[in-house]
Amino acid sequence: MGMTITEKILAAHAGKKTVAPGELISSKVDIVLGNDITAPVAIKEFEKIGVPDVFDKEKVVLVPDHFTPNKDIKSAEQAKLLRSFAKKHELTNYFEVGRMGIEHCLLPEQGIVLPGDVIIGADSHTCTYGALGAFSTGVGSTDMAAGMASGEVWFKVPESIKFVYNGNDLNEWVSGKDLILHTIGDIGVDGALYKAMEFTGPAIENLSMDGRFTMANMAIEAGGKNGIIAPDQTTIDYVESKAKRPYKIYSSDDDAGYDAVIEYDVSQIEPQVAFPHLPENSRPVSGAGNVELDQVIIGSCTNGRMEDLRIAAKVLKGHKVHPDVRLVIIPGTQEIYKQAMKEGLFEIFVDADAAVSTPTCGPCLGGHMGILAKGERALATTNRNFVGRMGHPESEVYLSNPAVAAASAIMGRIVGPGEVE
Amino acid sequence: MEFQGLTWKFGADVDTDAIIPARYLNTSDPDELARHCMEDADPEFPNKVKSGDIIVAEKNFGCGSSREHAPICIKAAGISCVIAKSFARIFYRNAFNIGLPILESAEAVDGINEGDEVKVDVDNGVIYNVTKGTSFKSTAIPPFMQELIDAGGLINYVRGRLNR
Ligand code: SF4
């Protein structure tokens, strides 16, 4: 029997010809990532191992993005730990505020993660890089520490589920976000527990790189170990100018074994909204009813990329944010920030009465830059709407794509972009 | 390894934001984290929980973020063990890596009410409901996980290998 793309990448990194689901392997890692929340714990554990250096100073990446620019004294202490560790170990890839971006927007943009890699990150949305055709998964701080010391990590080879998105053209205002919200709504928040989610089909082939990142980003919201999309010309065009080292393209064999094959017809998928308090509570925006909003957030590692900002600007242009709504827009990285500035998007946002922030995770995890009070309600382009995710435990978060978020900010309630004007 | 304690029950899909909300993640001090353990699922929990208590939950316990602060704060709050129908993948891995015993058993979860006294024999994967006089089997701990436990967690395991 053939192998899936996930199995092939893992086999290559374990120094084996083949691997099968359920097999336990020790795999070499190409990149080990941590942030200002998870790396402080990892650094303490790393020190207990007692090795003088990290396994490779180009392959350990630290991004202080969650509570930065430092929101309080304790966060400043955590960020300082990262900074001193990066200096001491002469890490090539440490990103200080001003160069920093949200890790999962930043690493692909900087060409740090590439097709065919095995990547671990002490952040659950490390699965984002699967969009490049890499095996990439979230781990805890102790795994990160072990990875920094040894350059290796243990895995159980996951079974794969193949998702096939049929149909060439997405409906108007439908994006990668809607495909993945629809999928999670279908299979549930543990529908792919421990499994690889392989996204395929004509609609994926037509999807932009930014849309693919959004889909792979949310694999964890279905419990998946990794999300993955086989590289094609779109991927190669994206990485060619960025890669500073060789990379390898893998794809699944025709006779590879899958735990399940699930097919969708994209002509049936409308823009989606996930209701509180789980991403699986998704439904078409047309059936949202009258949900009035206090805040709208456009940003995060799910939808803080260039395409997302362009779509938001297209909807917001010439409009004003509803007087009862606060709209905060957060570009994912400095490069995205600069590009948006060049394209005049900030003028559109500011004219519409939106607040534009420097790159940060910020409100996505209830950190800072837009925390909700008791009873308040937000619509966000982020990936999680758990209880208390954006602030008070009695606040509510709804999830959508950037077009729906922008339209809803204008109207003051959850609506599709078609309802603006 | 054996534990005995009173149980606290939780529902399905208890996420890491409910276990330890991100607003407290500007520290990694276990005792400070423990003061907010399970706060967004039950605000009184940090005050009620006693050393040796056991958490019992439905499916997909620990879903969401990769924050190791979640199992760390449960352990620091004095919880001896977590029994659930299933665990989210990263939480499962983290719990073993930091030495928080966790067991999967759907029948035990169905057969335990909150406040029941439960005894857990981790090595043999048997869960006794002392209050009701019943017992249940849990899913066996995979051999590699057992090796990690025997080595005293992942850090000791890696230290042993790298300094050999
Ligand atoms: S943007 Fe949100 S989901 Fe993404 S890494 Fe930051 S906190 Fe996590």
XYZ file of C-alpha atoms and ligand atoms in Angstrom:
593
model
C 0.000 0.000 0.000
C 1.135 3.545 -0.718
C 1.687 6.294 1.814
C -0.016 9.597 2.523
C 1.946 12.853 2.360
C 2.006 12.938 6.176
C 3.419 9.399 6.363
C 6.058 10.155 3.717
C 7.351 13.260 5.501
C 7.470 11.451 8.843
C 9.226 8.420 7.339
C 11.884 10.633 5.757
C 12.547 12.394 9.073
C 12.649 9.145 11.024
C 15.211 7.692 8.592
C 12.817 4.980 7.456
C 11.562 3.792 4.071
C 7.984 3.474 5.261
C 5.895 4.173 8.334
C 2.346 3.115 9.161
C -0.357 4.723 11.327
C 0.038 3.850 14.993
C 3.799 3.367 14.692
C 5.910 5.219 17.242
C 8.862 7.070 15.723
C 11.616 9.406 16.720
C 11.690 12.161 14.121
C 14.256 14.824 13.278
C 12.801 18.337 13.396
C 13.575 21.184 11.003
C 12.154 23.959 13.186
C 11.294 24.269 16.893
C 9.115 27.283 17.747
C 8.043 28.986 20.972
C 6.363 32.230 22.053
C 6.273 34.535 25.071
C 3.773 32.293 26.912
C 5.162 28.838 26.201
C 8.907 29.433 25.815
C 9.499 30.651 29.403
C 8.318 27.241 30.668
C 10.376 25.493 27.973
C 13.522 27.465 28.827
C 13.278 26.342 32.484
C 12.914 22.725 31.371
C 15.723 23.070 28.808
C 18.042 24.176 31.575
C 17.271 21.015 33.551
C 18.488 18.837 30.660
C 21.980 20.200 31.140
C 23.207 20.564 27.555
C 25.205 23.742 26.869
C 23.602 24.687 23.528
C 20.447 24.310 21.497
C 20.765 21.665 18.761
C 20.926 24.274 15.989
C 20.788 28.038 16.495
C 19.142 28.589 13.109
C 16.360 26.138 13.821
C 15.100 27.328 17.191
C 12.677 30.197 16.620
C 11.367 32.517 19.346
C 8.550 34.985 18.681
C 7.227 37.172 21.508
C 3.804 37.884 20.008
C 1.058 37.114 22.532
C 1.322 39.843 25.188
C 3.672 42.158 23.279
C 4.341 45.047 23.109
C 4.517 44.104 26.802
C 1.104 44.682 28.337
C 2.191 44.605 31.988
C 5.181 43.961 34.234
C 4.769 40.186 34.366
C 4.576 39.949 30.565
C 7.669 42.131 30.331
C 9.514 39.658 32.582
C 8.471 36.734 30.365
C 9.494 38.538 27.180
C 12.828 39.361 28.813
C 13.454 35.674 29.456
C 13.052 34.977 25.736
C 15.312 37.861 24.785
C 18.144 36.784 27.072
C 17.857 33.150 25.992
C 17.964 34.206 22.329
C 21.065 36.326 22.973
C 22.831 33.693 25.035
C 22.287 30.983 22.422
C 22.808 33.394 19.493
C 19.512 32.425 17.881
C 19.215 33.660 14.293
C 15.440 33.738 14.398
C 14.401 35.863 17.350
C 11.953 38.622 16.423
C 11.846 41.716 18.609
C 8.845 44.069 18.691
C 9.094 46.147 15.517
C 10.222 43.115 13.523
C 7.830 40.743 15.267
C 4.581 39.450 13.796
C 2.074 36.787 14.827
C 4.214 33.651 14.667
C 2.051 31.700 12.219
C 1.878 34.629 9.786
C 5.562 35.427 10.249
C 7.347 32.086 9.793
C 6.004 31.273 6.306
C 6.470 34.894 5.186
C 10.131 34.827 6.287
C 10.740 31.501 4.531
C 11.620 29.830 7.848
C 9.177 26.961 7.331
C 9.144 25.135 4.014
C 7.466 22.250 2.167
C 8.522 18.798 3.377
C 9.655 20.029 6.816
C 8.824 18.544 10.194
C 8.021 21.458 12.515
C 7.033 21.477 16.168
C 5.855 24.576 17.962
C 4.774 25.176 21.517
C 1.573 26.696 20.204
C -1.438 24.711 19.088
C -1.818 26.613 15.806
C 1.591 25.444 14.605
C -0.544 23.230 12.353
C -0.833 26.328 10.069
C 2.370 25.441 8.161
C 0.763 22.254 6.857
C -0.618 24.563 4.163
C 2.893 24.495 2.648
C 2.948 20.698 2.507
C 4.932 20.301 5.736
C 4.204 18.129 8.758
C 3.663 20.693 11.462
C 2.077 20.259 14.850
C 1.594 21.890 18.229
C 3.280 20.503 21.321
C 3.727 21.613 24.923
C 6.642 23.415 26.496
C 8.370 20.247 27.717
C 8.336 18.792 24.197
C 9.710 22.110 22.965
C 12.520 21.930 25.528
C 13.393 18.369 24.527
C 13.279 19.402 20.860
C 15.572 22.406 21.433
C 18.104 20.146 23.131
C 17.990 17.099 20.886
C 16.600 18.227 17.524
C 14.265 15.282 17.753
C 10.731 14.558 18.855
C 8.683 11.406 19.316
C 5.428 10.937 17.408
C 2.809 8.332 16.934
C 2.189 8.283 13.180
C -1.409 9.531 12.782
C -4.116 8.026 10.627
C -5.211 10.418 7.890
C -8.647 11.668 6.958
C -8.947 12.936 3.393
C -11.234 15.915 2.847
C -12.215 16.498 -0.780
C -13.685 19.889 -1.695
C -15.482 19.463 -5.020
C -16.500 22.288 -7.356
C -14.256 24.904 -8.887
C -15.699 28.201 -7.781
C -16.517 29.285 -4.271
C -19.698 31.278 -3.744
C -19.347 35.039 -3.395
C -17.605 36.066 -0.128
C -16.762 32.452 0.685
C -13.142 31.835 1.686
C -10.906 29.199 3.244
C -12.339 30.245 6.614
C -15.823 29.202 5.566
C -14.679 25.844 4.195
C -12.949 25.002 7.466
C -15.760 26.323 9.717
C -18.228 24.272 7.692
C -15.984 21.209 8.039
C -15.598 21.601 11.813
C -19.358 22.108 12.070
C -19.768 18.828 10.233
C -17.258 16.629 12.091
C -17.174 18.375 15.501
C -14.382 19.706 17.712
C -12.997 16.193 18.238
C -13.953 14.892 14.784
C -10.314 14.481 13.756
C -8.841 13.747 17.206
C -5.212 12.519 16.882
C -5.560 12.444 13.062
C -3.999 14.116 10.048
C -6.470 16.228 8.061
C -5.508 16.206 4.395
C -7.294 18.905 2.383
C -7.675 18.131 -1.328
C -9.921 18.658 -4.344
C -10.438 21.229 -7.101
C -11.564 23.986 -4.703
C -8.327 23.626 -2.727
C -6.262 23.723 -5.936
C -7.947 27.042 -6.741
C -7.498 28.423 -3.239
C -4.934 31.173 -2.595
C -1.990 30.547 -0.276
C -3.555 32.813 2.360
C -6.798 30.813 2.213
C -4.848 27.584 2.635
C -3.064 28.897 5.730
C -6.449 29.736 7.234
C -7.696 26.184 6.667
C -4.627 24.383 8.019
C -4.600 26.821 10.968
C -7.926 25.502 12.226
C -7.174 21.756 11.967
C -6.566 21.802 15.729
C -10.131 23.062 16.259
C -11.306 19.661 15.029
C -8.783 17.943 17.323
C -6.427 17.202 14.402
C -2.744 16.480 14.889
C -1.913 18.281 11.681
C -3.606 19.748 8.636
C -1.859 19.335 5.295
C -2.185 20.410 1.676
C 0.091 18.901 -0.982
C 2.278 21.566 -2.621
C 1.402 22.710 -6.151
C 2.324 25.681 -8.343
C 0.627 28.093 -5.907
C 2.852 26.792 -3.099
C 6.008 26.910 -5.193
C 5.278 30.473 -6.351
C 4.868 31.440 -2.696
C 8.041 29.815 -1.314
C 10.420 30.297 -4.268
C 11.431 33.852 -3.413
C 11.459 33.220 0.340
C 13.329 29.948 0.812
C 16.949 30.215 1.923
C 17.511 26.461 2.070
C 16.418 23.505 -0.083
C 12.950 22.029 0.414
C 11.183 18.912 -0.723
C 7.809 18.345 -2.306
C 5.784 15.329 -1.220
C 2.356 14.112 -2.264
C 0.103 11.205 -1.307
C 0.157 8.011 -3.339
C -3.027 7.077 -5.181
C -3.288 3.891 -3.145
C -2.520 5.512 0.227
C -4.685 4.354 3.135
C -7.194 6.687 4.782
C -9.244 6.320 7.929
C -12.065 8.107 6.111
C -12.729 10.163 2.990
C -15.167 13.053 3.415
C -16.439 15.025 0.418
C -18.051 18.443 0.211
C -19.658 20.313 -2.661
C -18.446 23.914 -2.265
C -21.399 25.279 -4.249
C -23.471 24.399 -1.165
C -21.254 26.351 1.243
C -22.201 29.919 2.245
C -20.196 32.284 4.465
C -20.252 30.778 7.953
C -20.542 32.051 11.494
C -19.575 29.954 14.532
C -21.746 30.708 17.558
C -20.485 30.590 21.157
C -18.826 28.655 22.714
C -17.318 26.142 20.285
C -16.009 26.457 16.708
C -18.261 23.499 15.773
C -21.375 25.671 16.292
C -21.111 26.981 12.741
C -24.033 27.867 10.520
C -24.588 29.963 7.376
C -24.546 33.706 8.075
C -27.989 33.984 6.467
C -29.348 32.017 9.413
C -27.587 34.055 12.103
C -30.719 35.942 13.200
C -30.411 39.278 14.981
C -27.098 39.191 16.863
C -26.067 42.701 17.933
C -22.380 43.402 18.456
C -20.152 45.494 20.733
C -16.843 44.704 19.086
C -15.379 43.308 15.865
C -11.805 42.033 15.539
C -10.107 41.481 12.183
C -6.710 39.831 12.585
C -4.968 36.792 14.171
C -2.973 33.891 12.761
C -6.194 32.721 11.092
C -7.156 35.867 9.176
C -4.576 38.622 9.643
C -2.938 38.249 6.211
C -2.851 40.531 3.180
C -5.820 38.940 1.420
C -7.891 39.305 4.604
C -7.108 43.006 4.947
C -7.852 43.624 1.262
C -11.260 41.975 1.584
C -12.045 43.937 4.755
C -11.077 47.183 2.984
C -13.236 46.318 -0.010
C -16.279 45.970 2.260
C -15.455 48.944 4.523
C -14.599 51.447 1.773
C -16.851 54.479 1.958
C -18.676 53.223 5.056
C -18.573 53.997 8.760
C -18.423 51.505 11.585
C -21.749 51.378 13.467
C -21.754 53.895 16.359
C -22.218 51.145 18.965
C -19.364 48.995 17.636
C -15.598 49.098 18.188
C -13.684 47.713 15.197
C -10.029 46.749 15.781
C -7.900 45.659 12.815
C -4.575 43.932 13.448
C -2.220 43.162 10.550
C -0.374 39.859 11.146
C 3.201 41.028 10.542
C 5.272 44.145 9.897
C 5.469 43.266 6.204
C 1.712 42.939 5.952
C 1.434 46.228 7.846
C 3.720 47.964 5.382
C 2.011 46.507 2.331
C -1.428 47.503 3.667
C -0.111 51.002 4.236
C 1.257 51.157 0.681
C -2.023 50.009 -0.786
C -3.887 52.728 1.114
C -5.889 50.272 3.209
C -5.198 52.096 6.463
C -6.800 55.226 5.097
C -9.943 53.242 4.326
C -9.903 51.684 7.815
C -9.296 54.908 9.674
C -11.866 56.783 7.584
C -14.347 54.079 8.560
C -13.530 54.741 12.261
C -11.610 51.500 12.822
C -8.631 51.277 15.194
C -5.521 49.827 13.550
C -2.978 48.060 15.771
C 0.634 46.984 15.513
C 0.946 43.192 14.945
C 0.096 41.151 18.069
C -2.115 38.242 19.131
C -3.747 40.718 21.493
C -7.486 40.178 21.875
C -7.505 36.780 20.124
C -6.632 35.077 23.407
C -8.023 37.768 25.688
C -4.562 39.203 26.181
C -4.919 42.918 25.510
C -5.953 45.426 22.781
C -9.695 44.776 23.005
C -10.885 42.802 26.036
C -14.617 42.242 26.483
C -16.597 43.320 29.551
C -19.280 41.182 31.180
C -22.158 40.569 28.794
C -20.389 42.015 25.738
C -20.425 40.330 22.377
C -17.751 40.230 19.669
C -17.442 38.891 16.167
C -13.845 37.948 15.350
C -11.911 36.483 12.448
C -9.951 34.410 14.989
C -10.181 30.659 15.563
C -11.623 30.069 19.046
C -14.808 31.170 20.768
C -14.450 29.317 24.066
C -15.938 30.723 27.283
C -13.871 33.735 28.362
C -11.577 33.557 25.334
C -11.661 37.325 24.708
C -12.245 38.576 28.235
C -14.994 38.233 30.825
C -16.288 34.656 31.258
C -19.786 36.001 30.571
C -18.842 37.636 27.264
C -19.445 36.007 23.879
C -17.291 35.468 20.778
C -18.598 34.602 17.316
C -16.252 33.586 14.487
C -16.383 34.475 10.785
C -14.348 35.445 7.738
C -13.085 39.065 7.279
C -15.828 40.060 4.794
C -18.606 39.094 7.209
C -16.716 40.743 10.085
C -16.341 44.028 8.167
C -19.981 44.045 7.035
C -21.152 43.286 10.575
C -19.030 46.117 11.992
C -20.847 48.509 9.655
C -24.324 47.192 10.414
C -23.827 46.645 14.163
C -25.111 43.079 13.952
C -24.008 39.863 12.263
C -24.775 40.092 8.532
C -23.328 38.906 5.236
C -21.518 41.495 3.044
C -24.491 41.441 0.657
C -26.596 43.222 3.269
C -24.410 46.330 3.454
C -26.209 49.353 1.818
C 0.971 4.203 41.635
C -2.321 4.402 43.534
C -4.528 7.349 44.379
C -7.678 7.755 46.401
C -9.797 10.876 46.538
C -13.111 12.639 46.072
C -14.255 13.437 42.548
C -15.286 16.607 40.721
C -17.241 16.111 37.500
C -17.073 18.227 34.350
C -18.796 18.022 30.957
C -17.534 17.506 27.399
C -14.917 19.604 25.554
C -13.482 21.336 28.631
C -10.977 23.618 26.899
C -7.642 24.974 28.080
C -9.138 28.485 28.436
C -11.580 27.039 30.986
C -8.758 25.164 32.766
C -6.502 28.225 32.962
C -7.701 31.430 31.274
C -5.087 33.232 29.153
C -5.433 36.365 31.293
C -3.346 34.547 33.933
C -0.647 33.321 31.538
C 1.648 36.256 32.182
C 3.231 33.994 34.790
C 4.438 30.400 34.754
C 4.529 29.974 38.540
C 2.599 26.736 39.271
C 1.129 27.916 42.610
C -0.071 31.187 41.157
C -1.642 29.308 38.224
C -3.285 26.841 40.630
C -5.198 29.711 42.245
C -7.189 30.035 38.997
C -7.507 26.338 38.118
C -10.794 25.567 36.264
C -11.990 29.059 37.137
C -13.982 29.724 33.964
C -15.725 26.341 34.227
C -16.491 26.761 37.958
C -15.385 30.028 39.637
C -15.453 28.382 43.094
C -13.281 25.427 42.076
C -9.901 26.795 43.270
C -11.385 27.265 46.757
C -13.216 23.929 46.891
C -10.560 21.570 45.561
C -8.507 19.607 48.093
C -5.217 17.809 47.719
C -5.731 14.302 46.355
C -9.052 15.060 44.615
C -9.764 13.564 41.211
C -11.256 15.267 38.122
C -13.721 13.225 36.061
C -14.833 14.586 32.673
C -16.657 13.659 29.488
C -14.965 13.546 26.037
C -12.149 15.730 24.631
C -10.821 17.097 27.934
C -8.150 19.780 27.473
C -8.963 20.806 23.904
C -7.646 24.090 22.538
C -4.310 25.634 23.287
C -0.970 23.862 23.747
C -0.351 25.675 27.046
C 1.343 23.302 29.454
C 0.075 25.673 32.146
C -3.171 23.636 31.944
C -1.883 20.299 33.295
C 0.634 22.180 35.475
C -2.105 24.148 37.264
C -4.256 21.028 37.721
C -1.308 19.225 39.288
C -0.360 22.220 41.440
C -3.979 22.515 42.639
C -3.475 19.092 44.205
C -5.480 16.995 41.728
C -4.007 13.499 41.825
C -5.390 12.245 38.528
C -7.809 13.068 35.693
C -10.217 10.480 34.293
C -12.036 11.327 31.022
C -13.786 9.618 28.129
C -11.082 11.042 25.866
C -8.367 13.699 25.982
C -7.352 16.275 23.399
C -4.052 15.282 21.825
C -1.689 18.014 23.067
C -3.125 17.872 26.599
C -2.608 14.094 26.666
C 1.023 14.479 25.626
C 1.682 17.353 28.038
C 0.163 15.506 31.004
C 2.584 12.601 30.502
C 5.503 14.927 29.903
C 4.972 16.753 33.214
C 3.860 13.719 35.216
C 0.124 14.274 35.725
C -1.521 10.833 35.666
C -4.493 10.656 33.280
C -6.738 7.728 32.398
C -9.268 7.163 29.610
C -12.387 5.209 30.556
C -15.894 5.931 29.269
C -17.516 3.429 31.625
C -15.797 4.887 34.687
C -16.970 8.389 33.744
C -20.550 7.119 33.383
C -20.285 5.168 36.646
C -19.005 8.000 38.854
C -21.103 10.801 40.361
C -19.585 14.020 41.655
C -18.434 13.557 45.229
C -17.959 9.777 44.950
C -14.788 8.470 46.517
C -12.630 6.839 43.863
C -9.462 4.754 44.054
C -7.197 4.548 41.016
C -4.602 1.854 40.377
C -2.636 3.533 37.584
C -0.241 0.649 36.900
C -3.026 -1.823 36.259
C -5.468 0.697 34.808
C -8.235 -0.113 37.274
C -10.614 2.500 38.693
C -12.655 1.617 41.829
C -15.728 3.594 42.831
C -15.369 3.101 46.601
C -18.685 4.838 47.333
C -20.665 2.553 45.032
C -18.501 -0.569 45.297
C -17.957 -0.846 41.520
C -14.819 -1.063 39.382
C -13.850 -0.192 35.805
C -10.996 -0.817 33.369
C -9.212 2.071 31.700
C -7.499 2.076 28.319
C -3.958 0.745 28.722
C -1.175 3.332 28.832
C 0.916 2.905 25.646
C 4.308 1.257 26.391
C 6.313 4.330 25.357
C 4.276 6.508 27.718
C 5.001 3.994 30.473
C 8.709 4.327 29.629
C 8.410 8.111 30.033
C 6.723 7.687 33.407
C 9.396 5.209 34.512
C 12.147 7.632 33.488
C 10.460 10.361 35.543
C 9.081 12.403 32.638
C 10.347 13.506 29.231
C 13.084 15.819 30.521
C 14.738 13.048 32.516
C 14.318 10.690 29.588
C 16.026 13.112 27.177
C 18.715 14.004 29.726
C 19.488 10.298 30.073
C 19.800 9.914 26.298
C 21.805 13.067 25.538
C 24.287 12.635 28.375
C 24.895 8.965 27.702
S -3.351 34.897 16.962
Fe -4.555 33.835 18.531
S -4.619 31.697 17.923
Fe -3.002 32.708 16.737
S -1.111 32.320 17.857
Fe -1.941 34.290 18.558
S -3.236 33.787 20.321
Fe -2.840 31.891 19.249
